[in-house]
Amino acid sequence: MRMIIFGPPGSGKGTYASRLVGILGVPHISTGDLVREEIRMQTEVGRIAKQYVERGELVPDDIIISLLVKRLQKPDAERGFILDGFPRTIGQAKFLEENFKIDLVINLVVPDELIIQRLSNRLICKICGAIYNRLTLKPKVDEICDVCGGELYQREDDKPEVIRERLKVYRVNTEPLINYYREKKILRDIYCEDLTIPPEIIVKKILEAIDEMKKK
Ligand code: AMP
């Protein structure tokens, strides 16, 4: 199974993809995570990428594609993958098309107001990466991770002014890709218009879309 999850920043791509890993037996590959790891490791690529990430802009295609190629060479990606945050430009989609057959593209449809509300309240554990939300998924103890006791923090690019820029970038660069995959008839829309919909419900809808695709 080779699938892509599309959706604006904060639409829950990472949350749903990580739940699908155990069910589908393929890795969740987030190019945002790959970039953040380079930044954390203070590599040369990380140093260049950081300037784009901090402004909410896209990292150049050649950098992102080379990070992805490196990740796809690991043995766990042989059986397939769930891509999150890639492709984000037509150039990246062309790269995929030339190298892989994509089975299904999920498009999460979420209104902008919900995104801003969700991201500006998102908290992440510094140690294990678990995701919380000040409104919808509060930790038991303020600012402390339920899982590992780590301190929670807000991502630099989850500040309201950067969120607005990321949404603008998403609309301009990535939405044309939705039409690209729609025309190929491998795209399914999944509507998430309420922040309180439990992740299991959305995951169930995605699994139904996978079943439908397999029947074809
Ligand atoms: P994300 O965690 O997917 O929201 O990504 C965080 C940031 O990493 C984005 O705002 C971009 O600066 C960069 N990034 C992640 N994936 C890509 C991609 N496919 N193309 C370009 N930049 C990316």
PDB file of C-alpha atoms and ligand atoms in Angstrom:
ATOM      1  CA  MET A   1       0.000   0.000   0.000  1.00  0.00           C
ATOM      2  CA  ARG A   2       1.447   3.325  -1.087  1.00  0.00           C
ATOM      3  CA  MET A   3      -0.693   6.193   0.011  1.00  0.00           C
ATOM      4  CA  ILE A   4      -0.564   9.943   0.520  1.00  0.00           C
ATOM      5  CA  ILE A   5      -2.455  11.912   3.148  1.00  0.00           C
ATOM      6  CA  PHE A   6      -3.216  15.473   2.122  1.00  0.00           C
ATOM      7  CA  GLY A   7      -4.639  18.138   4.320  1.00  0.00           C
ATOM      8  CA  PRO A   8      -3.709  21.612   5.527  1.00  0.00           C
ATOM      9  CA  PRO A   9      -1.224  21.915   8.405  1.00  0.00           C
ATOM     10  CA  GLY A  10      -2.984  20.808  11.587  1.00  0.00           C
ATOM     11  CA  SER A  11      -5.654  18.759   9.808  1.00  0.00           C
ATOM     12  CA  GLY A  12      -4.559  15.689  11.794  1.00  0.00           C
ATOM     13  CA  LYS A  13      -2.500  13.963   9.067  1.00  0.00           C
ATOM     14  CA  GLY A  14       0.182  12.857  11.523  1.00  0.00           C
ATOM     15  CA  THR A  15      -2.323  11.625  14.105  1.00  0.00           C
ATOM     16  CA  TYR A  16      -4.274   9.507  11.614  1.00  0.00           C
ATOM     17  CA  ALA A  17      -1.197   8.272   9.739  1.00  0.00           C
ATOM     18  CA  SER A  18       0.480   7.058  12.925  1.00  0.00           C
ATOM     19  CA  ARG A  19      -2.668   5.079  13.814  1.00  0.00           C
ATOM     20  CA  LEU A  20      -2.739   3.518  10.339  1.00  0.00           C
ATOM     21  CA  VAL A  21       0.846   2.226  10.674  1.00  0.00           C
ATOM     22  CA  GLY A  22      -0.134  -0.670  12.963  1.00  0.00           C
ATOM     23  CA  ILE A  23      -3.142  -1.572  10.828  1.00  0.00           C
ATOM     24  CA  LEU A  24      -1.513  -1.423   7.396  1.00  0.00           C
ATOM     25  CA  GLY A  25       2.014  -2.522   8.367  1.00  0.00           C
ATOM     26  CA  VAL A  26       3.743   0.266   6.444  1.00  0.00           C
ATOM     27  CA  PRO A  27       5.694   3.236   7.865  1.00  0.00           C
ATOM     28  CA  HIS A  28       4.376   6.751   8.291  1.00  0.00           C
ATOM     29  CA  ILE A  29       6.819   9.073   6.571  1.00  0.00           C
ATOM     30  CA  SER A  30       6.467  12.758   7.360  1.00  0.00           C
ATOM     31  CA  THR A  31       8.791  15.069   5.445  1.00  0.00           C
ATOM     32  CA  GLY A  32       8.176  17.687   8.177  1.00  0.00           C
ATOM     33  CA  ASP A  33       9.637  15.221  10.712  1.00  0.00           C
ATOM     34  CA  LEU A  34      12.589  14.471   8.401  1.00  0.00           C
ATOM     35  CA  VAL A  35      13.314  18.190   8.127  1.00  0.00           C
ATOM     36  CA  ARG A  36      12.970  18.779  11.890  1.00  0.00           C
ATOM     37  CA  GLU A  37      15.383  15.914  12.553  1.00  0.00           C
ATOM     38  CA  GLU A  38      18.007  17.529  10.267  1.00  0.00           C
ATOM     39  CA  ILE A  39      17.499  20.830  12.094  1.00  0.00           C
ATOM     40  CA  ARG A  40      17.825  19.122  15.480  1.00  0.00           C
ATOM     41  CA  MET A  41      21.015  17.352  14.371  1.00  0.00           C
ATOM     42  CA  GLN A  42      22.374  20.700  13.105  1.00  0.00           C
ATOM     43  CA  THR A  43      23.395  19.246   9.743  1.00  0.00           C
ATOM     44  CA  GLU A  44      24.203  21.433   6.734  1.00  0.00           C
ATOM     45  CA  VAL A  45      20.803  20.534   5.205  1.00  0.00           C
ATOM     46  CA  GLY A  46      19.149  21.360   8.536  1.00  0.00           C
ATOM     47  CA  ARG A  47      20.826  24.760   8.654  1.00  0.00           C
ATOM     48  CA  ILE A  48      19.484  25.678   5.195  1.00  0.00           C
ATOM     49  CA  ALA A  49      16.015  24.180   5.798  1.00  0.00           C
ATOM     50  CA  LYS A  50      15.603  26.009   9.125  1.00  0.00           C
ATOM     51  CA  GLN A  51      15.399  29.396   7.425  1.00  0.00           C
ATOM     52  CA  TYR A  52      12.438  28.262   5.298  1.00  0.00           C
ATOM     53  CA  VAL A  53      10.640  26.375   8.091  1.00  0.00           C
ATOM     54  CA  GLU A  54      10.830  29.349  10.456  1.00  0.00           C
ATOM     55  CA  ARG A  55       9.158  31.581   7.860  1.00  0.00           C
ATOM     56  CA  GLY A  56       6.472  28.972   7.129  1.00  0.00           C
ATOM     57  CA  GLU A  57       7.806  28.652   3.573  1.00  0.00           C
ATOM     58  CA  LEU A  58       8.492  25.484   1.574  1.00  0.00           C
ATOM     59  CA  VAL A  59      11.963  23.981   1.668  1.00  0.00           C
ATOM     60  CA  PRO A  60      13.331  23.689  -1.937  1.00  0.00           C
ATOM     61  CA  ASP A  61      12.325  20.513  -3.818  1.00  0.00           C
ATOM     62  CA  ASP A  62      15.873  19.155  -4.261  1.00  0.00           C
ATOM     63  CA  ILE A  63      16.483  19.158  -0.491  1.00  0.00           C
ATOM     64  CA  ILE A  64      13.128  17.568   0.375  1.00  0.00           C
ATOM     65  CA  ILE A  65      13.376  14.946  -2.377  1.00  0.00           C
ATOM     66  CA  SER A  66      16.864  13.887  -1.291  1.00  0.00           C
ATOM     67  CA  LEU A  67      15.695  13.529   2.349  1.00  0.00           C
ATOM     68  CA  LEU A  68      12.739  11.446   1.188  1.00  0.00           C
ATOM     69  CA  VAL A  69      14.832   9.225  -1.102  1.00  0.00           C
ATOM     70  CA  LYS A  70      17.163   8.489   1.807  1.00  0.00           C
ATOM     71  CA  ARG A  71      14.195   7.531   4.002  1.00  0.00           C
ATOM     72  CA  LEU A  72      12.537   5.379   1.319  1.00  0.00           C
ATOM     73  CA  GLN A  73      15.712   3.335   0.976  1.00  0.00           C
ATOM     74  CA  LYS A  74      15.214   1.894   4.473  1.00  0.00           C
ATOM     75  CA  PRO A  75      13.888  -1.687   4.380  1.00  0.00           C
ATOM     76  CA  ASP A  76      10.606  -0.899   6.171  1.00  0.00           C
ATOM     77  CA  ALA A  77       9.451   1.159   3.163  1.00  0.00           C
ATOM     78  CA  GLU A  78       9.712  -1.778   0.762  1.00  0.00           C
ATOM     79  CA  ARG A  79       6.126  -2.865   1.415  1.00  0.00           C
ATOM     80  CA  GLY A  80       4.790   0.641   1.005  1.00  0.00           C
ATOM     81  CA  PHE A  81       4.335   3.872   2.960  1.00  0.00           C
ATOM     82  CA  ILE A  82       1.971   6.546   4.145  1.00  0.00           C
ATOM     83  CA  LEU A  83       3.322   9.895   3.016  1.00  0.00           C
ATOM     84  CA  ASP A  84       2.427  12.907   5.141  1.00  0.00           C
ATOM     85  CA  GLY A  85       3.432  16.378   3.981  1.00  0.00           C
ATOM     86  CA  PHE A  86       4.708  15.176   0.605  1.00  0.00           C
ATOM     87  CA  PRO A  87       4.206  16.032  -2.222  1.00  0.00           C
ATOM     88  CA  ARG A  88       3.644  19.731  -1.705  1.00  0.00           C
ATOM     89  CA  THR A  89       4.544  20.958  -5.202  1.00  0.00           C
ATOM     90  CA  ILE A  90       3.946  19.710  -8.745  1.00  0.00           C
ATOM     91  CA  GLY A  91       7.704  19.044  -9.004  1.00  0.00           C
ATOM     92  CA  GLN A  92       7.503  16.699  -6.006  1.00  0.00           C
ATOM     93  CA  ALA A  93       4.401  14.973  -7.427  1.00  0.00           C
ATOM     94  CA  LYS A  94       6.237  14.413 -10.734  1.00  0.00           C
ATOM     95  CA  PHE A  95       9.142  12.856  -8.828  1.00  0.00           C
ATOM     96  CA  LEU A  96       6.700  10.418  -7.155  1.00  0.00           C
ATOM     97  CA  GLU A  97       4.968   9.584 -10.403  1.00  0.00           C
ATOM     98  CA  GLU A  98       8.252   8.737 -12.078  1.00  0.00           C
ATOM     99  CA  ASN A  99       9.330   6.437  -9.253  1.00  0.00           C
ATOM    100  CA  PHE A 100       6.278   4.880  -7.552  1.00  0.00           C
ATOM    101  CA  LYS A 101       2.729   3.789  -8.255  1.00  0.00           C
ATOM    102  CA  ILE A 102       0.524   5.551  -5.699  1.00  0.00           C
ATOM    103  CA  ASP A 103      -2.588   3.514  -4.774  1.00  0.00           C
ATOM    104  CA  LEU A 104      -4.644   6.075  -2.893  1.00  0.00           C
ATOM    105  CA  VAL A 105      -4.643   9.751  -1.940  1.00  0.00           C
ATOM    106  CA  ILE A 106      -6.686  10.866   1.073  1.00  0.00           C
ATOM    107  CA  ASN A 107      -7.678  14.526   1.167  1.00  0.00           C
ATOM    108  CA  LEU A 108      -8.664  15.784   4.626  1.00  0.00           C
ATOM    109  CA  VAL A 109     -11.039  18.717   4.244  1.00  0.00           C
ATOM    110  CA  VAL A 110     -10.887  21.042   7.278  1.00  0.00           C
ATOM    111  CA  PRO A 111     -12.000  24.713   7.484  1.00  0.00           C
ATOM    112  CA  ASP A 112      -9.273  27.346   8.166  1.00  0.00           C
ATOM    113  CA  GLU A 113     -10.835  28.567  11.462  1.00  0.00           C
ATOM    114  CA  LEU A 114     -10.579  25.050  12.881  1.00  0.00           C
ATOM    115  CA  ILE A 115      -6.945  24.783  11.806  1.00  0.00           C
ATOM    116  CA  ILE A 116      -5.968  28.054  13.487  1.00  0.00           C
ATOM    117  CA  GLN A 117      -7.827  27.042  16.661  1.00  0.00           C
ATOM    118  CA  ARG A 118      -6.241  23.589  16.698  1.00  0.00           C
ATOM    119  CA  LEU A 119      -2.639  24.573  15.890  1.00  0.00           C
ATOM    120  CA  SER A 120      -2.419  27.572  18.166  1.00  0.00           C
ATOM    121  CA  ASN A 121      -3.383  25.231  21.038  1.00  0.00           C
ATOM    122  CA  ARG A 122      -1.216  22.266  20.006  1.00  0.00           C
ATOM    123  CA  LEU A 123       1.471  21.095  22.434  1.00  0.00           C
ATOM    124  CA  ILE A 124       4.133  18.464  21.786  1.00  0.00           C
ATOM    125  CA  CYS A 125       6.218  16.442  24.208  1.00  0.00           C
ATOM    126  CA  LYS A 126       9.924  17.388  24.054  1.00  0.00           C
ATOM    127  CA  ILE A 127      10.907  13.786  24.744  1.00  0.00           C
ATOM    128  CA  CYS A 128       8.503  11.345  23.056  1.00  0.00           C
ATOM    129  CA  GLY A 129       6.741  13.626  20.540  1.00  0.00           C
ATOM    130  CA  ALA A 130       3.202  12.828  21.817  1.00  0.00           C
ATOM    131  CA  ILE A 131       0.684  15.437  20.662  1.00  0.00           C
ATOM    132  CA  TYR A 132      -1.755  17.276  22.995  1.00  0.00           C
ATOM    133  CA  ASN A 133      -4.179  20.138  22.645  1.00  0.00           C
ATOM    134  CA  ARG A 134      -5.027  22.781  25.272  1.00  0.00           C
ATOM    135  CA  LEU A 135      -8.706  22.639  24.199  1.00  0.00           C
ATOM    136  CA  THR A 136      -9.431  19.112  23.033  1.00  0.00           C
ATOM    137  CA  LEU A 137      -6.734  16.769  24.299  1.00  0.00           C
ATOM    138  CA  LYS A 138      -5.410  18.189  27.570  1.00  0.00           C
ATOM    139  CA  PRO A 139      -2.618  16.435  29.443  1.00  0.00           C
ATOM    140  CA  LYS A 140      -3.580  15.259  32.941  1.00  0.00           C
ATOM    141  CA  VAL A 141      -1.032  17.665  34.479  1.00  0.00           C
ATOM    142  CA  ASP A 142      -0.578  21.091  32.828  1.00  0.00           C
ATOM    143  CA  GLU A 143       2.315  21.204  30.300  1.00  0.00           C
ATOM    144  CA  ILE A 144       3.518  17.667  31.241  1.00  0.00           C
ATOM    145  CA  CYS A 145       3.319  14.569  29.005  1.00  0.00           C
ATOM    146  CA  ASP A 146       0.965  11.813  30.254  1.00  0.00           C
ATOM    147  CA  VAL A 147       3.072   9.142  28.542  1.00  0.00           C
ATOM    148  CA  CYS A 148       6.624   9.928  29.641  1.00  0.00           C
ATOM    149  CA  GLY A 149       6.475  12.919  31.999  1.00  0.00           C
ATOM    150  CA  GLY A 150       8.374  15.101  29.481  1.00  0.00           C
ATOM    151  CA  GLU A 151       7.856  18.849  29.243  1.00  0.00           C
ATOM    152  CA  LEU A 152       5.367  20.009  26.573  1.00  0.00           C
ATOM    153  CA  TYR A 153       6.228  22.804  24.122  1.00  0.00           C
ATOM    154  CA  GLN A 154       4.654  24.749  21.277  1.00  0.00           C
ATOM    155  CA  ARG A 155       6.274  24.381  17.844  1.00  0.00           C
ATOM    156  CA  GLU A 156       7.866  27.664  16.646  1.00  0.00           C
ATOM    157  CA  ASP A 157       5.755  27.473  13.470  1.00  0.00           C
ATOM    158  CA  ASP A 158       2.499  26.924  15.419  1.00  0.00           C
ATOM    159  CA  LYS A 159       2.353  30.645  16.348  1.00  0.00           C
ATOM    160  CA  PRO A 160      -0.745  32.347  14.782  1.00  0.00           C
ATOM    161  CA  GLU A 161       1.183  34.596  12.336  1.00  0.00           C
ATOM    162  CA  VAL A 162       3.196  31.621  11.006  1.00  0.00           C
ATOM    163  CA  ILE A 163       0.067  29.407  10.851  1.00  0.00           C
ATOM    164  CA  ARG A 164      -1.614  31.960   8.567  1.00  0.00           C
ATOM    165  CA  GLU A 165       1.443  31.941   6.279  1.00  0.00           C
ATOM    166  CA  ARG A 166       1.533  28.105   6.243  1.00  0.00           C
ATOM    167  CA  LEU A 167      -2.169  27.993   5.301  1.00  0.00           C
ATOM    168  CA  LYS A 168      -1.570  30.493   2.494  1.00  0.00           C
ATOM    169  CA  VAL A 169       1.385  28.451   1.229  1.00  0.00           C
ATOM    170  CA  TYR A 170      -0.743  25.297   1.407  1.00  0.00           C
ATOM    171  CA  ARG A 171      -3.601  26.802  -0.611  1.00  0.00           C
ATOM    172  CA  VAL A 172      -1.322  28.212  -3.294  1.00  0.00           C
ATOM    173  CA  ASN A 173       1.106  25.322  -3.752  1.00  0.00           C
ATOM    174  CA  THR A 174      -0.616  22.178  -2.631  1.00  0.00           C
ATOM    175  CA  GLU A 175      -4.258  22.557  -3.587  1.00  0.00           C
ATOM    176  CA  PRO A 176      -3.463  22.246  -7.327  1.00  0.00           C
ATOM    177  CA  LEU A 177      -2.073  18.796  -6.438  1.00  0.00           C
ATOM    178  CA  ILE A 178      -5.478  17.770  -5.149  1.00  0.00           C
ATOM    179  CA  ASN A 179      -6.893  18.385  -8.619  1.00  0.00           C
ATOM    180  CA  TYR A 180      -3.919  16.562 -10.150  1.00  0.00           C
ATOM    181  CA  TYR A 181      -4.737  13.401  -8.157  1.00  0.00           C
ATOM    182  CA  ARG A 182      -8.500  13.875  -8.506  1.00  0.00           C
ATOM    183  CA  GLU A 183      -8.097  13.757 -12.270  1.00  0.00           C
ATOM    184  CA  LYS A 184      -6.190  10.498 -11.880  1.00  0.00           C
ATOM    185  CA  LYS A 185      -9.225   9.196  -9.941  1.00  0.00           C
ATOM    186  CA  ILE A 186      -7.243   7.977  -6.962  1.00  0.00           C
ATOM    187  CA  LEU A 187      -8.272  10.746  -4.532  1.00  0.00           C
ATOM    188  CA  ARG A 188     -10.905  10.460  -1.762  1.00  0.00           C
ATOM    189  CA  ASP A 189     -12.168  13.444   0.269  1.00  0.00           C
ATOM    190  CA  ILE A 190     -12.685  12.947   3.988  1.00  0.00           C
ATOM    191  CA  TYR A 191     -14.559  15.738   5.775  1.00  0.00           C
ATOM    192  CA  CYS A 192     -13.498  16.749   9.305  1.00  0.00           C
ATOM    193  CA  GLU A 193     -15.569  19.783  10.158  1.00  0.00           C
ATOM    194  CA  ASP A 194     -15.593  19.420  13.914  1.00  0.00           C
ATOM    195  CA  LEU A 195     -12.560  19.423  16.224  1.00  0.00           C
ATOM    196  CA  THR A 196     -14.253  16.988  18.573  1.00  0.00           C
ATOM    197  CA  ILE A 197     -14.607  14.113  16.063  1.00  0.00           C
ATOM    198  CA  PRO A 198     -12.541  11.292  17.663  1.00  0.00           C
ATOM    199  CA  PRO A 199      -9.535  10.174  15.568  1.00  0.00           C
ATOM    200  CA  GLU A 200     -10.914   6.591  15.402  1.00  0.00           C
ATOM    201  CA  ILE A 201     -13.890   7.796  13.342  1.00  0.00           C
ATOM    202  CA  ILE A 202     -11.659   9.449  10.752  1.00  0.00           C
ATOM    203  CA  VAL A 203      -9.324   6.429  10.690  1.00  0.00           C
ATOM    204  CA  LYS A 204     -12.375   4.207  10.062  1.00  0.00           C
ATOM    205  CA  LYS A 205     -13.393   6.408   7.115  1.00  0.00           C
ATOM    206  CA  ILE A 206      -9.866   6.152   5.691  1.00  0.00           C
ATOM    207  CA  LEU A 207      -9.951   2.338   6.023  1.00  0.00           C
ATOM    208  CA  GLU A 208     -13.291   2.294   4.191  1.00  0.00           C
ATOM    209  CA  ALA A 209     -11.713   4.317   1.367  1.00  0.00           C
ATOM    210  CA  ILE A 210      -8.842   1.785   1.224  1.00  0.00           C
ATOM    211  CA  ASP A 211     -11.324  -1.122   0.999  1.00  0.00           C
ATOM    212  CA  GLU A 212     -13.231   0.622  -1.781  1.00  0.00           C
ATOM    213  CA  MET A 213      -9.999   1.247  -3.661  1.00  0.00           C
ATOM    214  CA  LYS A 214      -9.011  -2.442  -3.343  1.00  0.00           C
ATOM    215  CA  LYS A 215     -12.355  -3.569  -4.810  1.00  0.00           C
ATOM    216  CA  LYS A 216     -11.667  -1.609  -8.006  1.00  0.00           C
TER     217      LYS A 216
HETATM  218  P1  AMP B   1       4.895  19.916   8.420  1.00  0.00           P
HETATM  219  O1  AMP B   1       5.315  19.270   9.705  1.00  0.00           O
HETATM  220  O2  AMP B   1       4.500  18.901   7.365  1.00  0.00           O
HETATM  221  O3  AMP B   1       3.836  20.982   8.616  1.00  0.00           O
HETATM  222  O4  AMP B   1       6.192  20.643   7.818  1.00  0.00           O
HETATM  223  C1  AMP B   1       6.861  21.669   8.527  1.00  0.00           C
HETATM  224  C2  AMP B   1       7.678  22.499   7.559  1.00  0.00           C
HETATM  225  O5  AMP B   1       8.677  21.666   6.918  1.00  0.00           O
HETATM  226  C3  AMP B   1       6.884  23.108   6.404  1.00  0.00           C
HETATM  227  O6  AMP B   1       6.251  24.315   6.768  1.00  0.00           O
HETATM  228  C4  AMP B   1       7.996  23.297   5.364  1.00  0.00           C
HETATM  229  O7  AMP B   1       8.807  24.419   5.687  1.00  0.00           O
HETATM  230  C5  AMP B   1       8.860  22.050   5.552  1.00  0.00           C
HETATM  231  N1  AMP B   1       8.387  20.931   4.685  1.00  0.00           N
HETATM  232  C6  AMP B   1       7.875  19.727   5.090  1.00  0.00           C
HETATM  233  N2  AMP B   1       7.548  18.952   4.023  1.00  0.00           N
HETATM  234  C7  AMP B   1       7.851  19.676   2.920  1.00  0.00           C
HETATM  235  C8  AMP B   1       7.733  19.438   1.510  1.00  0.00           C
HETATM  236  N3  AMP B   1       7.213  18.292   1.020  1.00  0.00           N
HETATM  237  N4  AMP B   1       8.174  20.416   0.663  1.00  0.00           N
HETATM  238  C9  AMP B   1       8.714  21.560   1.137  1.00  0.00           C
HETATM  239  N5  AMP B   1       8.822  21.869   2.440  1.00  0.00           N
HETATM  240  C10 AMP B   1       8.406  20.942   3.338  1.00  0.00           C
END
